[in-house]
């Protein structure tokens, strides 16, 4: 009916119901105000009463709570004047919202305390007159006393509240348990609080705003109790419940507080940015106080981290920094608290506000898994740690002396002694020790040997720029009378040259150095250690050439295919010969290094060289395709590094070993190696190394179904990737994996939050469109479980649009089918019918008759709610029957052909199994056809009965395998017989069901027998 013509009462009621389903906020409130005007035009008192009640409800669940007192006062006046105008529901509603008024008055500091106390008395009086328990009254009194800080009165009211009988005026179980747990947490009894909240958290009790507030209230108590994993889960699960609800500013503040206290300052800032109106909405001063208090807490935390100048979201109208907003938010919170205290005549609210703002972090670092920068990346001057392989992250940037942090002796001579000691033991602290020597040596007179070592180690840190410095060090070593170390320095320079694009030149250089150092060693002119340095450099350069040839081989095969002349063939042969020669030279060089080092394993430097040689042999085995040998040699190398007291060097090879073991199907060894890599990397790993190793272990664990531990490591991987500044790349992949692991544990809300966080960063170029499709597929699964069917359908449809371009179309069909189901659940039948039609076409093209049949049956049901109507529904069901029958003919022909050829076409054959499945599909189709007709055309019971009878016959042909399906159809037919006034036929069907289950146990049998006995009872009375 048009707005100009006004509304009748039924239309008004529907409009209010529709408005109730809209998102909380000013728009919904404005619509309620318009509907009250429409109600007043009807001159029907109940219409006005209902419109006032609707207006009061939407005000209460919005940021404009202060507006609800006016409609309530009018309702109360109408009740006092003409209570007969209220029907039973509105009478109950009027008394119910007394409780809202009590809480609402507390939230408004301009309402005098005397008025609130008077209202409590009024509420008690009216409840007594209406015959209600005092439970709700005592609950309201408790809220007042707790707000005032009158602990004695609060405890007395709390006890009386719980002792009073529950009646229709009592809050729901979920809301009561929230309030009770909140009070125990306020009284420092966190364990008791969580025990009270447990039934709500586990889903035993729920309502429109629970478990939303319980999840939020539980966050800080869980942190205080040292249960961070549960706190994380409650945040991820609870925040997605609170996010769309404007009225839940207090619960939203709890989530901001949790982030500020758990090392998730950047996440907290993102939460503030999502709700700019929360800084200024004034309709609920108490929740604004909560929000400004946690904002001050967060801003003080950022300022304390040295980020006071960081731009942050804040009230509209100006640019805010953390330090500036800290002052503003604290001032706002304390001003609001002062208003409450002035009204209450206490200082309790201000004391609580200060306590909340002055909290210290409860957890230094609690990874959440969601996409977020770390606090150290908030500042424009902050920089992420470097990226690279897990192994590179466990080693220094130089290929020669791996290091990390150093000592700080006071004199150059002491620094030199310490640096030499660390280098001799291959300590990771050596590089920084040499850097300290270099700083201390500035302006000092040093002998030539000292200057040679300083230059040598400085060169190791400079990458390509270190080549000349290595040569300078070599000259100084030669001047100092150490020609072997001079050759070693030049070998290091050659390796850097190879790394930077000159491997052929580097090989020529190192070959000369190799000849020279062996001659020196033979004459006693140098030691084994110096010779090993040259040999390892030569071996590394040859290994680079092997890898280079392998990379060229992967891309060269395609490039050579279009060569026009016969020279291509000879060139390829020459190339293969050259590769074989390089591989042979590399293996010989590595074995020579191993032979040189192994007799001297008591020297940690030589033990390191021997271990690296074994690792190189493992890489050569992998290059040759011998994965078993590669795994054995890499395992030996890692064990040798650990035995030598150099576990950090084992990380690269354990990580590689984990990958090879997984390839070989040795899950146990893959897990062992991945865990060892993490353990041996320890604190020396850079953030990117942590991320890669945790992700590797997560994937290994996930592949063996250990989804709980896998999710823990994927969570760590996401955190460390963010720390490394690789959140959009490796971090997105880790979140993708984490979401999948959480989903497999049935942790739907957490998984959805993680997957939604990953999705914006997943790209085809970086992660592949398969990852994007899988993420959306998983999201659809999660959202379906959470009842968010429309959003699930959107993800499935978008995934289907990607999958439609794939050569294999099964995923496309599955996604279209899933989207259709979700659209149906979302009450969008026309869109669902289209999606089922799309899925059916795809199933047909794939030759998947079962998918086609099921899509046709489902399409029939949604067609009933579209313009297609019953005729369209019948047509789809008939098509499903036809597809079953045609499929059975095709399978029967196949079985016959097998028999002619002398094959075994018994029950175990593929054709027999296919026939069995299609017969079952035919039975289910007839059963659903009968259900559809019976529900849609009650007067045409004979048609429905014919389908049920056919279903019974089809299921009977399958024997005991289809017993439950057959008896279900039998009972459906029996009820139709009863409707057709055929009690004898109905009773016969009931007895047939009872006979079928004679001696059969189980829930299905019990349920079928009970229904059959009920049918017999009905027919006997007929």
Coordinates of C-alpha atoms in Angstrom, one line a residue, residues 455-866:
X455 CA 89.2 -5.9 6.5
X456 CA 88.4 -9.6 5.9
X457 CA 85.5 -9.6 8.3
X458 CA 84.2 -6.2 7.2
X459 CA 84.1 -7.5 3.7
X460 CA 81.9 -10.5 4.7
X461 CA 79.1 -8.0 5.7
X462 CA 79.1 -5.9 2.5
X463 CA 77.9 -8.4 -0.1
X464 CA 78.9 -7.3 -3.6
X465 CA 80.7 -4.2 -2.2
X466 CA 83.0 -6.5 -0.2
X467 CA 85.0 -7.9 -3.2
X468 CA 87.6 -5.1 -3.3
X469 CA 87.8 -5.2 0.5
X470 CA 88.6 -9.0 0.3
X471 CA 91.4 -8.2 -2.1
X472 CA 92.7 -5.6 0.3
X473 CA 92.6 -8.1 3.1
X474 CA 94.5 -10.6 0.9
X475 CA 97.3 -8.1 0.3
X476 CA 97.5 -7.4 4.0
X477 CA 97.6 -11.1 4.8
X478 CA 100.4 -11.6 2.3
X479 CA 102.3 -8.6 3.8
X480 CA 101.8 -10.3 7.2
X481 CA 103.4 -13.4 5.9
X482 CA 100.3 -15.6 5.6
X483 CA 99.9 -16.5 1.9
X484 CA 97.4 -19.3 2.7
X485 CA 95.0 -16.8 4.4
X486 CA 95.6 -14.4 1.5
X487 CA 94.4 -17.1 -1.0
X488 CA 91.4 -17.9 1.3
X489 CA 90.4 -14.2 1.2
X490 CA 90.6 -14.1 -2.6
X491 CA 88.5 -17.3 -2.7
X492 CA 85.9 -15.5 -0.6
X493 CA 86.0 -12.6 -3.1
X494 CA 85.5 -15.1 -6.0
X495 CA 82.4 -16.6 -4.3
X496 CA 80.9 -13.2 -3.9
X497 CA 81.6 -12.5 -7.6
X498 CA 79.8 -15.8 -8.4
X499 CA 76.8 -14.8 -6.3
X500 CA 76.6 -11.5 -8.1
X501 CA 76.4 -12.9 -11.6
X502 CA 80.0 -13.9 -12.6
X503 CA 80.2 -17.6 -11.9
X504 CA 82.3 -18.5 -14.9
X505 CA 84.9 -15.8 -14.1
X506 CA 84.8 -16.8 -10.5
X507 CA 85.4 -20.4 -11.3
X508 CA 88.5 -19.6 -13.4
X509 CA 89.8 -17.4 -10.5
X510 CA 89.2 -20.0 -7.8
X511 CA 90.7 -22.8 -9.9
X512 CA 94.0 -20.9 -9.8
X513 CA 93.7 -20.3 -6.1
X514 CA 92.9 -24.0 -5.6
X515 CA 96.2 -25.0 -7.3
X516 CA 98.1 -22.5 -5.3
X517 CA 96.8 -23.5 -1.9
X518 CA 97.3 -27.2 -2.5
X519 CA 100.9 -26.4 -3.5
X520 CA 101.3 -24.4 -0.3
X521 CA 99.8 -27.1 1.8
X522 CA 102.1 -29.7 0.3
X523 CA 105.1 -27.5 1.1
X524 CA 103.9 -26.7 4.6
X525 CA 103.4 -23.1 3.7
X526 CA 99.8 -23.0 5.1
X527 CA 97.4 -24.9 7.2
X528 CA 94.5 -27.2 6.6
X529 CA 92.0 -24.6 7.7
X530 CA 93.2 -22.1 5.0
X531 CA 93.2 -24.8 2.3
X532 CA 89.7 -25.8 3.3
X533 CA 88.5 -22.2 2.9
X534 CA 89.7 -22.2 -0.7
X535 CA 88.3 -25.7 -1.4
X536 CA 84.9 -24.8 0.1
X537 CA 84.8 -21.6 -2.0
X538 CA 85.5 -23.7 -5.1
X539 CA 82.9 -26.2 -4.2
X540 CA 80.3 -23.5 -3.6
X541 CA 81.0 -21.9 -7.0
X542 CA 80.6 -25.2 -8.8
X543 CA 77.3 -25.8 -6.9
X544 CA 76.1 -22.5 -8.1
X545 CA 76.9 -23.5 -11.6
X546 CA 75.0 -26.7 -11.2
X547 CA 71.9 -24.8 -9.9
X548 CA 72.2 -22.3 -12.7
X549 CA 72.3 -25.1 -15.3
X550 CA 69.3 -26.8 -13.6
X551 CA 67.4 -23.5 -13.8
X552 CA 68.3 -23.0 -17.5
X553 CA 67.3 -26.6 -18.2
X554 CA 63.8 -26.0 -16.8
X555 CA 63.2 -23.0 -19.1
X556 CA 65.4 -24.1 -22.0
X557 CA 63.5 -27.2 -23.1
X558 CA 60.6 -25.1 -24.3
X559 CA 62.8 -22.5 -25.9
X560 CA 64.7 -25.1 -28.0
X561 CA 61.6 -26.7 -29.4
X562 CA 61.2 -24.0 -32.1
X563 CA 64.7 -24.2 -33.4
X564 CA 64.6 -24.4 -37.2
X565 CA 67.8 -26.3 -38.1
X566 CA 69.4 -29.6 -37.2
X567 CA 72.1 -27.7 -35.1
X568 CA 69.6 -27.6 -32.3
X569 CA 70.0 -31.3 -31.7
X570 CA 73.8 -31.2 -31.5
X571 CA 73.6 -28.0 -29.3
X572 CA 71.3 -29.8 -26.9
X573 CA 73.7 -32.8 -26.7
X574 CA 76.6 -30.5 -26.1
X575 CA 74.6 -28.7 -23.5
X576 CA 73.8 -32.0 -21.7
X577 CA 77.5 -33.0 -21.8
X578 CA 78.5 -29.6 -20.4
X579 CA 75.9 -30.0 -17.5
X580 CA 77.2 -33.5 -16.8
X581 CA 80.7 -32.2 -16.7
X582 CA 79.7 -29.4 -14.2
X583 CA 77.9 -31.9 -12.0
X584 CA 80.9 -34.2 -12.1
X585 CA 83.3 -31.4 -11.3
X586 CA 81.1 -30.2 -8.4
X587 CA 80.9 -33.7 -6.9
X588 CA 84.6 -34.2 -7.2
X589 CA 85.3 -30.8 -5.6
X590 CA 82.9 -31.6 -2.7
X591 CA 84.4 -35.0 -2.1
X592 CA 87.9 -33.5 -2.1
X593 CA 86.7 -31.0 0.5
X594 CA 85.2 -33.8 2.6
X595 CA 88.4 -35.9 2.4
X596 CA 90.5 -32.9 3.5
X597 CA 88.2 -32.0 6.4
X598 CA 87.2 -35.3 7.9
X599 CA 90.5 -36.2 9.5
X600 CA 90.3 -33.0 11.5
X601 CA 86.8 -33.0 13.0
X602 CA 88.1 -32.1 16.5
X603 CA 88.6 -28.6 15.0
X604 CA 85.1 -27.0 14.9
X605 CA 86.0 -25.1 11.7
X606 CA 86.9 -28.3 9.9
X607 CA 83.8 -30.1 11.4
X608 CA 81.7 -27.4 9.9
X609 CA 83.4 -27.8 6.5
X610 CA 82.8 -31.5 6.5
X611 CA 79.2 -31.1 7.4
X612 CA 78.7 -28.6 4.6
X613 CA 80.3 -31.0 2.2
X614 CA 77.8 -33.7 3.1
X615 CA 75.0 -31.2 2.6
X616 CA 76.4 -30.4 -0.9
X617 CA 76.4 -34.1 -1.7
X618 CA 72.8 -34.2 -0.6
X619 CA 71.9 -31.4 -2.9
X620 CA 73.7 -33.1 -5.8
X621 CA 71.7 -36.3 -5.1
X622 CA 68.5 -34.3 -5.1
X623 CA 69.6 -32.7 -8.4
X624 CA 70.1 -36.2 -9.8
X625 CA 66.6 -37.2 -8.6
X626 CA 67.7 -39.5 -5.9
X627 CA 65.5 -38.2 -3.1
X628 CA 66.4 -41.1 -0.7
X629 CA 70.1 -40.4 -0.9
X630 CA 69.5 -36.7 -0.6
X631 CA 67.5 -37.2 2.6
X632 CA 70.2 -39.4 4.0
X633 CA 73.0 -37.0 3.3
X634 CA 71.2 -33.9 4.4
X635 CA 70.3 -35.7 7.6
X636 CA 74.0 -36.5 8.1
X637 CA 74.9 -32.9 7.5
X638 CA 72.4 -31.6 10.0
X639 CA 73.5 -34.1 12.6
X640 CA 77.1 -33.2 12.1
X641 CA 76.5 -29.5 12.6
X642 CA 74.6 -30.3 15.8
X643 CA 77.4 -32.6 17.0
X644 CA 80.0 -29.9 16.4
X645 CA 78.0 -27.5 18.6
X646 CA 76.8 -25.5 15.5
X647 CA 73.0 -26.2 15.5
X648 CA 72.2 -22.9 13.8
X649 CA 74.0 -24.2 10.7
X650 CA 71.7 -27.2 10.7
X651 CA 68.5 -25.2 10.1
X652 CA 68.9 -24.8 6.3
X653 CA 69.4 -28.5 5.8
X654 CA 66.7 -29.7 8.3
X655 CA 64.2 -27.5 6.5
X656 CA 65.3 -28.9 3.1
X657 CA 65.2 -32.5 4.6
X658 CA 61.6 -31.9 5.9
X659 CA 60.5 -31.0 2.3
X660 CA 62.2 -34.1 0.8
X661 CA 60.8 -36.4 3.5
X662 CA 57.4 -35.1 2.9
X663 CA 57.8 -35.7 -0.8
X664 CA 58.9 -39.3 0.0
X665 CA 55.8 -39.8 2.1
X666 CA 57.8 -40.0 5.4
X667 CA 55.5 -37.8 7.5
X668 CA 57.3 -38.8 10.7
X669 CA 60.7 -37.7 9.4
X670 CA 59.3 -34.6 7.9
X671 CA 57.8 -33.5 11.2
X672 CA 61.0 -34.4 13.1
X673 CA 63.2 -32.4 10.7
X674 CA 60.8 -29.4 10.7
X675 CA 60.7 -29.3 14.5
X676 CA 64.5 -29.6 14.7
X677 CA 64.9 -26.7 12.3
X678 CA 62.7 -24.5 14.5
X679 CA 64.5 -25.6 17.7
X680 CA 68.0 -25.2 16.2
X681 CA 67.2 -21.8 14.7
X682 CA 65.9 -20.6 18.0
X683 CA 66.4 -16.9 18.8
X684 CA 68.9 -16.5 16.0
X685 CA 66.2 -16.7 13.4
X686 CA 65.1 -13.5 11.8
X687 CA 61.3 -12.9 11.6
X688 CA 61.1 -14.3 8.0
X689 CA 63.0 -17.4 9.1
X690 CA 60.5 -18.0 11.9
X691 CA 57.6 -17.5 9.5
X692 CA 58.9 -19.9 6.9
X693 CA 59.8 -22.7 9.4
X694 CA 56.6 -22.4 11.4
X695 CA 54.6 -22.5 8.1
X696 CA 56.5 -25.5 6.9
X697 CA 55.8 -27.4 10.2
X698 CA 52.2 -26.3 10.0
X699 CA 51.8 -27.8 6.5
X700 CA 53.6 -31.0 7.6
X701 CA 51.2 -31.4 10.6
X702 CA 48.2 -30.5 8.6
X703 CA 49.0 -33.1 6.0
X704 CA 48.8 -35.8 8.8
X705 CA 45.5 -34.5 10.2
X706 CA 47.1 -32.8 13.3
X707 CA 45.0 -29.7 12.8
X708 CA 45.3 -28.3 16.3
X709 CA 49.1 -28.2 16.4
X710 CA 49.1 -27.2 12.7
X711 CA 46.9 -24.2 13.5
X712 CA 49.3 -23.1 16.3
X713 CA 52.2 -23.1 13.9
X714 CA 50.3 -21.4 11.1
X715 CA 49.3 -18.7 13.7
X716 CA 53.0 -18.2 14.5
X717 CA 53.9 -18.1 10.8
X718 CA 51.3 -15.3 10.2
X719 CA 52.6 -13.3 13.1
X720 CA 56.3 -13.6 12.1
X721 CA 55.5 -12.8 8.5
X722 CA 53.8 -9.6 9.7
X723 CA 56.8 -8.8 11.8
X724 CA 59.0 -9.3 8.7
X725 CA 56.9 -6.9 6.7
X726 CA 55.7 -9.8 4.6
X727 CA 52.0 -9.8 5.7
X728 CA 50.6 -9.4 2.2
X729 CA 52.7 -12.2 0.8
X730 CA 53.8 -15.1 3.1
X731 CA 51.5 -13.8 5.8
X732 CA 48.4 -14.1 3.6
X733 CA 49.4 -17.7 2.7
X734 CA 49.8 -18.5 6.4
X735 CA 46.4 -17.0 7.2
X736 CA 44.9 -19.0 4.3
X737 CA 46.3 -22.2 5.8
X738 CA 45.4 -21.2 9.4
X739 CA 41.8 -20.6 8.3
X740 CA 41.7 -24.1 6.8
X741 CA 43.1 -25.7 9.9
X742 CA 40.6 -23.9 12.1
X743 CA 37.7 -24.9 9.9
X744 CA 38.7 -28.6 10.1
X745 CA 38.4 -28.3 13.9
X746 CA 34.9 -26.9 13.6
X747 CA 36.0 -23.4 14.9
X748 CA 33.8 -21.7 12.3
X749 CA 33.8 -18.1 13.6
X750 CA 37.6 -18.0 14.2
X751 CA 38.2 -19.5 10.8
X752 CA 35.9 -17.0 9.1
X753 CA 37.6 -14.1 10.8
X754 CA 41.1 -15.3 9.7
X755 CA 40.0 -16.2 6.1
X756 CA 38.3 -12.8 5.7
X757 CA 41.5 -11.2 6.9
X758 CA 43.6 -13.2 4.4
X759 CA 41.4 -12.6 1.3
X760 CA 42.3 -9.0 0.5
X761 CA 46.0 -9.9 0.2
X762 CA 45.6 -13.1 -1.8
X763 CA 46.5 -12.5 -5.5
X764 CA 46.6 -14.7 -8.5
X765 CA 50.2 -13.6 -9.3
X766 CA 51.6 -14.3 -5.8
X767 CA 49.4 -17.1 -4.5
X768 CA 47.5 -18.5 -7.5
X769 CA 43.8 -18.4 -8.2
X770 CA 43.5 -21.8 -6.6
X771 CA 44.3 -20.3 -3.2
X772 CA 41.7 -17.6 -3.8
X773 CA 39.0 -20.1 -4.7
X774 CA 39.8 -22.3 -1.8
X775 CA 39.7 -19.4 0.6
X776 CA 36.3 -18.4 -0.6
X777 CA 35.1 -22.0 -0.6
X778 CA 36.2 -22.4 3.1
X779 CA 34.6 -19.0 3.9
X780 CA 31.3 -20.2 2.5
X781 CA 31.5 -23.3 4.6
X782 CA 32.2 -21.3 7.7
X783 CA 29.5 -18.7 7.1
X784 CA 26.9 -21.4 6.4
X785 CA 27.6 -22.9 9.8
X786 CA 27.3 -19.5 11.3
X787 CA 23.9 -18.9 9.6
X788 CA 25.2 -16.2 7.3
X789 CA 23.8 -17.8 4.2
X790 CA 23.7 -14.8 1.9
X791 CA 27.4 -14.0 2.5
X792 CA 28.2 -17.7 2.0
X793 CA 26.5 -17.6 -1.3
X794 CA 28.4 -14.5 -2.4
X795 CA 31.7 -16.2 -1.7
X796 CA 30.8 -19.4 -3.5
X797 CA 29.5 -17.5 -6.5
X798 CA 32.7 -15.4 -6.7
X799 CA 34.8 -18.6 -6.4
X800 CA 32.7 -20.2 -9.1
X801 CA 33.4 -17.2 -11.4
X802 CA 37.1 -18.0 -11.1
X803 CA 36.8 -21.7 -11.4
X804 CA 34.6 -21.4 -14.6
X805 CA 37.9 -20.7 -16.5
X806 CA 39.6 -23.9 -15.3
X807 CA 39.9 -26.9 -17.7
X808 CA 38.4 -29.2 -15.1
X809 CA 34.9 -28.0 -14.2
X810 CA 34.0 -30.1 -11.2
X811 CA 34.9 -27.4 -8.8
X812 CA 32.8 -24.9 -10.8
X813 CA 29.8 -27.2 -10.6
X814 CA 30.2 -27.9 -6.9
X815 CA 30.5 -24.1 -6.1
X816 CA 27.5 -23.3 -8.2
X817 CA 25.5 -26.0 -6.3
X818 CA 26.7 -24.8 -2.9
X819 CA 25.8 -21.2 -3.8
X820 CA 22.3 -22.4 -4.8
X821 CA 21.8 -24.1 -1.5
X822 CA 22.9 -21.0 0.4
X823 CA 20.7 -18.7 -1.7
X824 CA 17.8 -20.9 -0.8
X825 CA 18.6 -20.7 2.9
X826 CA 18.9 -16.9 2.5
X827 CA 15.3 -16.7 1.3
X828 CA 16.4 -15.8 -2.2
X829 CA 14.6 -18.5 -4.2
X830 CA 14.7 -16.9 -7.6
X831 CA 18.5 -16.6 -7.4
X832 CA 18.7 -20.1 -6.0
X833 CA 16.8 -21.5 -8.9
X834 CA 19.1 -19.8 -11.4
X835 CA 22.2 -21.2 -9.5
X836 CA 20.7 -24.7 -9.5
X837 CA 20.1 -24.4 -13.2
X838 CA 23.7 -23.4 -13.7
X839 CA 24.9 -26.3 -11.5
X840 CA 22.7 -28.8 -13.3
X841 CA 24.1 -27.8 -16.7
X842 CA 27.6 -28.2 -15.4
X843 CA 26.9 -31.6 -13.9
X844 CA 25.4 -32.7 -17.2
X845 CA 28.4 -31.6 -19.1
X846 CA 30.7 -33.4 -16.7
X847 CA 28.6 -36.6 -17.0
X848 CA 27.9 -36.6 -13.3
X849 CA 24.4 -37.9 -13.1
X850 CA 24.2 -37.8 -9.3
X851 CA 25.0 -34.1 -9.2
X852 CA 22.5 -33.5 -11.9
X853 CA 19.7 -35.4 -10.2
X854 CA 20.3 -33.7 -6.9
X855 CA 20.4 -30.2 -8.5
X856 CA 17.1 -31.0 -10.2
X857 CA 15.5 -32.1 -6.9
X858 CA 16.7 -29.0 -5.1
X859 CA 15.6 -26.8 -7.9
X860 CA 12.1 -28.2 -7.7
X861 CA 11.8 -27.2 -4.0
X862 CA 13.0 -23.6 -4.6
X863 CA 10.8 -23.3 -7.7
X864 CA 7.7 -23.5 -5.4
X865 CA 8.7 -20.1 -4.0
X866 CA 9.3 -18.5 -7.4

